[in-house]
mmCIF file of C-alpha atoms and ligand atoms in Angstrom:
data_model
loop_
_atom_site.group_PDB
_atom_site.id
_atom_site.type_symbol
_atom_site.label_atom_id
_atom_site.label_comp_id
_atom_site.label_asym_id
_atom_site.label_seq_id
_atom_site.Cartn_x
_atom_site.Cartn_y
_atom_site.Cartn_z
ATOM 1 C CA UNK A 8 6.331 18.679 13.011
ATOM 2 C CA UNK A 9 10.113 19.525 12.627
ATOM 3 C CA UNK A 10 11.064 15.829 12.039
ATOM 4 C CA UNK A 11 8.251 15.590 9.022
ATOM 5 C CA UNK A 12 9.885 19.059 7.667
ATOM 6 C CA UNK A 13 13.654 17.631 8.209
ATOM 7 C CA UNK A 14 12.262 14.162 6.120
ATOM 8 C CA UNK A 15 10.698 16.490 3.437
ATOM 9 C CA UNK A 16 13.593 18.442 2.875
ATOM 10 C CA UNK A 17 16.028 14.972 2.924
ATOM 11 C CA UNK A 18 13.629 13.711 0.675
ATOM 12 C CA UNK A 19 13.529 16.846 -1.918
ATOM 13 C CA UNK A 20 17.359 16.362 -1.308
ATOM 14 C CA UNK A 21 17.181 12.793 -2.819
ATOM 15 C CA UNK A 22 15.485 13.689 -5.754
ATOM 16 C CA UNK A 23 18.134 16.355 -6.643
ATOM 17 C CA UNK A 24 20.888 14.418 -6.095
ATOM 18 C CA UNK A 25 19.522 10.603 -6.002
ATOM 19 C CA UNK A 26 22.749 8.345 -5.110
ATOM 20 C CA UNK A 27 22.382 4.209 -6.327
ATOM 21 C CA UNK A 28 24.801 1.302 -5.914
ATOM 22 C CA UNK A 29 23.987 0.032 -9.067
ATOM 23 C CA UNK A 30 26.019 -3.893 -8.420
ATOM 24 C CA UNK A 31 23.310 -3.961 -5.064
ATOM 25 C CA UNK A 32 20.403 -2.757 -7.120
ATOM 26 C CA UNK A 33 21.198 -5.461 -10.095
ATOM 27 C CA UNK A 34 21.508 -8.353 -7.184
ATOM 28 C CA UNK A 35 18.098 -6.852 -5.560
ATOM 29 C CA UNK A 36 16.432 -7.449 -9.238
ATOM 30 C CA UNK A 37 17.310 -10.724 -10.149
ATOM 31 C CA UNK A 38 14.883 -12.010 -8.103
ATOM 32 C CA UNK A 39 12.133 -10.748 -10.164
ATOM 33 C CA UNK A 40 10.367 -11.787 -13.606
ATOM 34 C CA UNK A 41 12.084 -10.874 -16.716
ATOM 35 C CA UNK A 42 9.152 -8.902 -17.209
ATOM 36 C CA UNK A 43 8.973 -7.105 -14.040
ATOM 37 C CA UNK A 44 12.738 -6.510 -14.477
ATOM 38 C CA UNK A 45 12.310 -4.802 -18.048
ATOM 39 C CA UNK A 46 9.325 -2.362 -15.996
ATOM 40 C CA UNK A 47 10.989 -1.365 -12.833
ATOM 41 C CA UNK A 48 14.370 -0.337 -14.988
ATOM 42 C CA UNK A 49 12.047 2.186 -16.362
ATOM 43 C CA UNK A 50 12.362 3.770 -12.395
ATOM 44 C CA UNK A 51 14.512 6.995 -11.973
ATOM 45 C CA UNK A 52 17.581 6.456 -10.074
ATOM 46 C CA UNK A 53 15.903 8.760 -7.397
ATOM 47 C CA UNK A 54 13.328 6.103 -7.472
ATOM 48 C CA UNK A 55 15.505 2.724 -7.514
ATOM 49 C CA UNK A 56 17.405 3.990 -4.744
ATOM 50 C CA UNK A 57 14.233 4.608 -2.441
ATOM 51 C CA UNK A 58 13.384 0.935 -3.789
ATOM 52 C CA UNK A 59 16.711 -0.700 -3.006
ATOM 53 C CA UNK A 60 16.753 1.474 0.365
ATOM 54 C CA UNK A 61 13.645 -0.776 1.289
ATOM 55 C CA UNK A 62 14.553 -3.580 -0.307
ATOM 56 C CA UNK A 63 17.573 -3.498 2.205
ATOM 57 C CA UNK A 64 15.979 -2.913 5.344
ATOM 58 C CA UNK A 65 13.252 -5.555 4.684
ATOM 59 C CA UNK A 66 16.676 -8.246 4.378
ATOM 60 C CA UNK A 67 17.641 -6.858 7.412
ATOM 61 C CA UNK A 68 14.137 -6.524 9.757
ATOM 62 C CA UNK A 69 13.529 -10.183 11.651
ATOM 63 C CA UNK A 70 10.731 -9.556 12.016
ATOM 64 C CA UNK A 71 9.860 -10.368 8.337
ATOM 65 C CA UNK A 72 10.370 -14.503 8.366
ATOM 66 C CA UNK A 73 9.978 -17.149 5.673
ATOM 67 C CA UNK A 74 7.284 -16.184 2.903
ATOM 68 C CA UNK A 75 6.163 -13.501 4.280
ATOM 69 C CA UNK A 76 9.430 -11.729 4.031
ATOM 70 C CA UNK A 77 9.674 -13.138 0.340
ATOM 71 C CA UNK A 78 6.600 -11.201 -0.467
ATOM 72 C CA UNK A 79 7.202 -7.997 0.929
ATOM 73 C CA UNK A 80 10.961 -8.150 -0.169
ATOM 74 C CA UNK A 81 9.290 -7.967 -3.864
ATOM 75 C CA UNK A 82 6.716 -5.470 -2.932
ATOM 76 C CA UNK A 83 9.835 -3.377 -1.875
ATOM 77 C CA UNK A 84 10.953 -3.551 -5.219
ATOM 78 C CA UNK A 85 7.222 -3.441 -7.162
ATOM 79 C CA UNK A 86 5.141 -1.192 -4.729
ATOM 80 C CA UNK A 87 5.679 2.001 -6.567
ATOM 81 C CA UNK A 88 5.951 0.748 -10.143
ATOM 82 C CA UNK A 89 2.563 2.485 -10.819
ATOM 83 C CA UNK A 90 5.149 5.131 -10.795
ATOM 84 C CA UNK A 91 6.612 3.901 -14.367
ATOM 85 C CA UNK A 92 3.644 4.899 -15.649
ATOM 86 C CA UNK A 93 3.423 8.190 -15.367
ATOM 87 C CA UNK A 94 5.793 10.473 -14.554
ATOM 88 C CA UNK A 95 5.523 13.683 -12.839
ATOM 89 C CA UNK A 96 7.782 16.839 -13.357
ATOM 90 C CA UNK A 97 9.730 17.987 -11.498
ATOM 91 C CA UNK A 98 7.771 20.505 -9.848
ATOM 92 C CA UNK A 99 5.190 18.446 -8.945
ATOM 93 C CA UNK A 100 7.799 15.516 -7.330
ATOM 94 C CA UNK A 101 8.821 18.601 -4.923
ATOM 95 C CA UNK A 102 5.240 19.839 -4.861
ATOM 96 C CA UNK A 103 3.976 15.863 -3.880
ATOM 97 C CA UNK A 104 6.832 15.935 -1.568
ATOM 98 C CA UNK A 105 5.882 18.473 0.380
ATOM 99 C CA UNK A 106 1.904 18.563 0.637
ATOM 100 C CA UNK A 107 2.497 14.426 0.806
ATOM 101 C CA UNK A 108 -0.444 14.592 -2.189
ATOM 102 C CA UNK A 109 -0.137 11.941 -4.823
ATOM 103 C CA UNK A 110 -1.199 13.235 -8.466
ATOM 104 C CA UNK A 111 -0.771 10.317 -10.629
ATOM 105 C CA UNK A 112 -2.300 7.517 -7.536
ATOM 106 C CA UNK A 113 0.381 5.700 -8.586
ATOM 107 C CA UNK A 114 -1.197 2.909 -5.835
ATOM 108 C CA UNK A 115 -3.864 1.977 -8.103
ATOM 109 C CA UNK A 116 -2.367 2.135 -10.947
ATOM 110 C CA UNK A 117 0.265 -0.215 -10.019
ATOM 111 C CA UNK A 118 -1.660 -2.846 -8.950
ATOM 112 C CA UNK A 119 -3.517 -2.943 -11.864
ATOM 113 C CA UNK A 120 -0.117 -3.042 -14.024
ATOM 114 C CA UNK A 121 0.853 -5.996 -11.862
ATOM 115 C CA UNK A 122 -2.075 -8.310 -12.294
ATOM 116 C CA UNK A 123 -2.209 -7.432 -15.673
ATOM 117 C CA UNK A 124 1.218 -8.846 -15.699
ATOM 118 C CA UNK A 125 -0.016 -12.010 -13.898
ATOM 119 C CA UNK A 126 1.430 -11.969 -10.053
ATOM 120 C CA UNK A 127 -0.499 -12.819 -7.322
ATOM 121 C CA UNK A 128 -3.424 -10.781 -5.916
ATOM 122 C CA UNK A 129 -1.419 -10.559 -2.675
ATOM 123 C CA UNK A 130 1.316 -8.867 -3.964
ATOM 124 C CA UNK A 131 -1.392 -6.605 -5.822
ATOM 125 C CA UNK A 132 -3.405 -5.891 -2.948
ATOM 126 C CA UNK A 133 -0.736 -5.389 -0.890
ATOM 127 C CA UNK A 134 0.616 -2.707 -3.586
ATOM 128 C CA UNK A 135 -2.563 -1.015 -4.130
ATOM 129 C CA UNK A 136 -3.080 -0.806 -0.402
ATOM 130 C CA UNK A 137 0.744 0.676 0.034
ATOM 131 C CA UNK A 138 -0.472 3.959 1.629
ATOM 132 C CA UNK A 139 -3.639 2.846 3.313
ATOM 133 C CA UNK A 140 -3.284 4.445 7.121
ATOM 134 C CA UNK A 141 -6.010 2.482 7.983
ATOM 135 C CA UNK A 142 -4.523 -0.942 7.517
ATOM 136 C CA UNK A 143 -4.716 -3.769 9.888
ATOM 137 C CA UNK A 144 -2.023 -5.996 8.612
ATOM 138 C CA UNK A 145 1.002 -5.020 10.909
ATOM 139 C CA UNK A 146 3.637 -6.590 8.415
ATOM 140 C CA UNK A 147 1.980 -4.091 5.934
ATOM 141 C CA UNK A 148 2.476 -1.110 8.511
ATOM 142 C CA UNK A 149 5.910 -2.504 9.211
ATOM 143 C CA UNK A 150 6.259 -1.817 5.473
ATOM 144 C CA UNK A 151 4.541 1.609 5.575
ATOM 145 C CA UNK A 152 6.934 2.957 8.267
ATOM 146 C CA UNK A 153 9.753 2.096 5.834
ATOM 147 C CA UNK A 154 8.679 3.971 2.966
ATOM 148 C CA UNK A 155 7.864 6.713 4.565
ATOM 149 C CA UNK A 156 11.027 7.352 6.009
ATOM 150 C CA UNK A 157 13.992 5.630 3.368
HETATM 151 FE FE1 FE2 B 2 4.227 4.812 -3.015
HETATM 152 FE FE1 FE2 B 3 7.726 3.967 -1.919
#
């Protein structure tokens, strides 16, 4: 209980005063499409920076090998571009941080915006299934731990 309020209020902290090596995020993006380039610039730096912060630990993690940690080193940097769709105020990025209550189901919406940009279903899936507690897939949980607490 007191570690989930300490990670809300670092997290409300983050969106105040976001902090982004912008040389690490460039080098993170260049691995992308043009296309999915020109739609995750549209991020926040609050957001890049949870996206890079995931993006790192995924180079880092062994446990991620070969393909598999191609793919989920791109869903670090795609899985909340449902995000760049519609944006919430303020108030309701503090209000979603604390009641852990997503408004816009940014999920959904972001795997849509993906196929629709023509990458694979399993990067799609695996976005639209980004907070499903009930996954199987323990590379997926692996993930889930991540981005719930960078
Ligand atoms: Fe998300
Ligand atoms: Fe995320």
């Amino acid at each position: 209980m007191f570690k989930t309020l300490k990670y809300r209020l670092w997290q409300v902290k983050q969106e105040l005063r976001p902090k982004l090596c912008l040389k690490a995020w460039e080098d993170a993006i260049q691995t992308l499409t043009p296309e999915l380039k020109a739609v995750v610039e549209k991020h926040s730096i609050t957001e890049k920076a949870h996206l890079l912060r995931l993006f790192e630990a995924i180079t880092k993690d062994m446990t991620f090998d070969g393909s598999n940690k191609d793919l989920y080193l791109k869903l670090a940097l795609v899985h909340d571009i449902g995000k760049t769709e519609m944006r919430l105020s303020l108030f309701f990025k503090v209000l979603k941080a604390v009641c852990n209550f997503d408004f816009a189901k940014h999920d959904k919406r972001g795997a849509n915006l993906l196929r629709n940009l023509g990458c694979s279903e399993e990067l799609a899936f695996l976005t639209e299934n980004h907070h499903n507690k009930n996954t199987k897939n323990k590379a997926l949980a692996k993930f889930q731990y991540y981005d719930n607490t960078l």
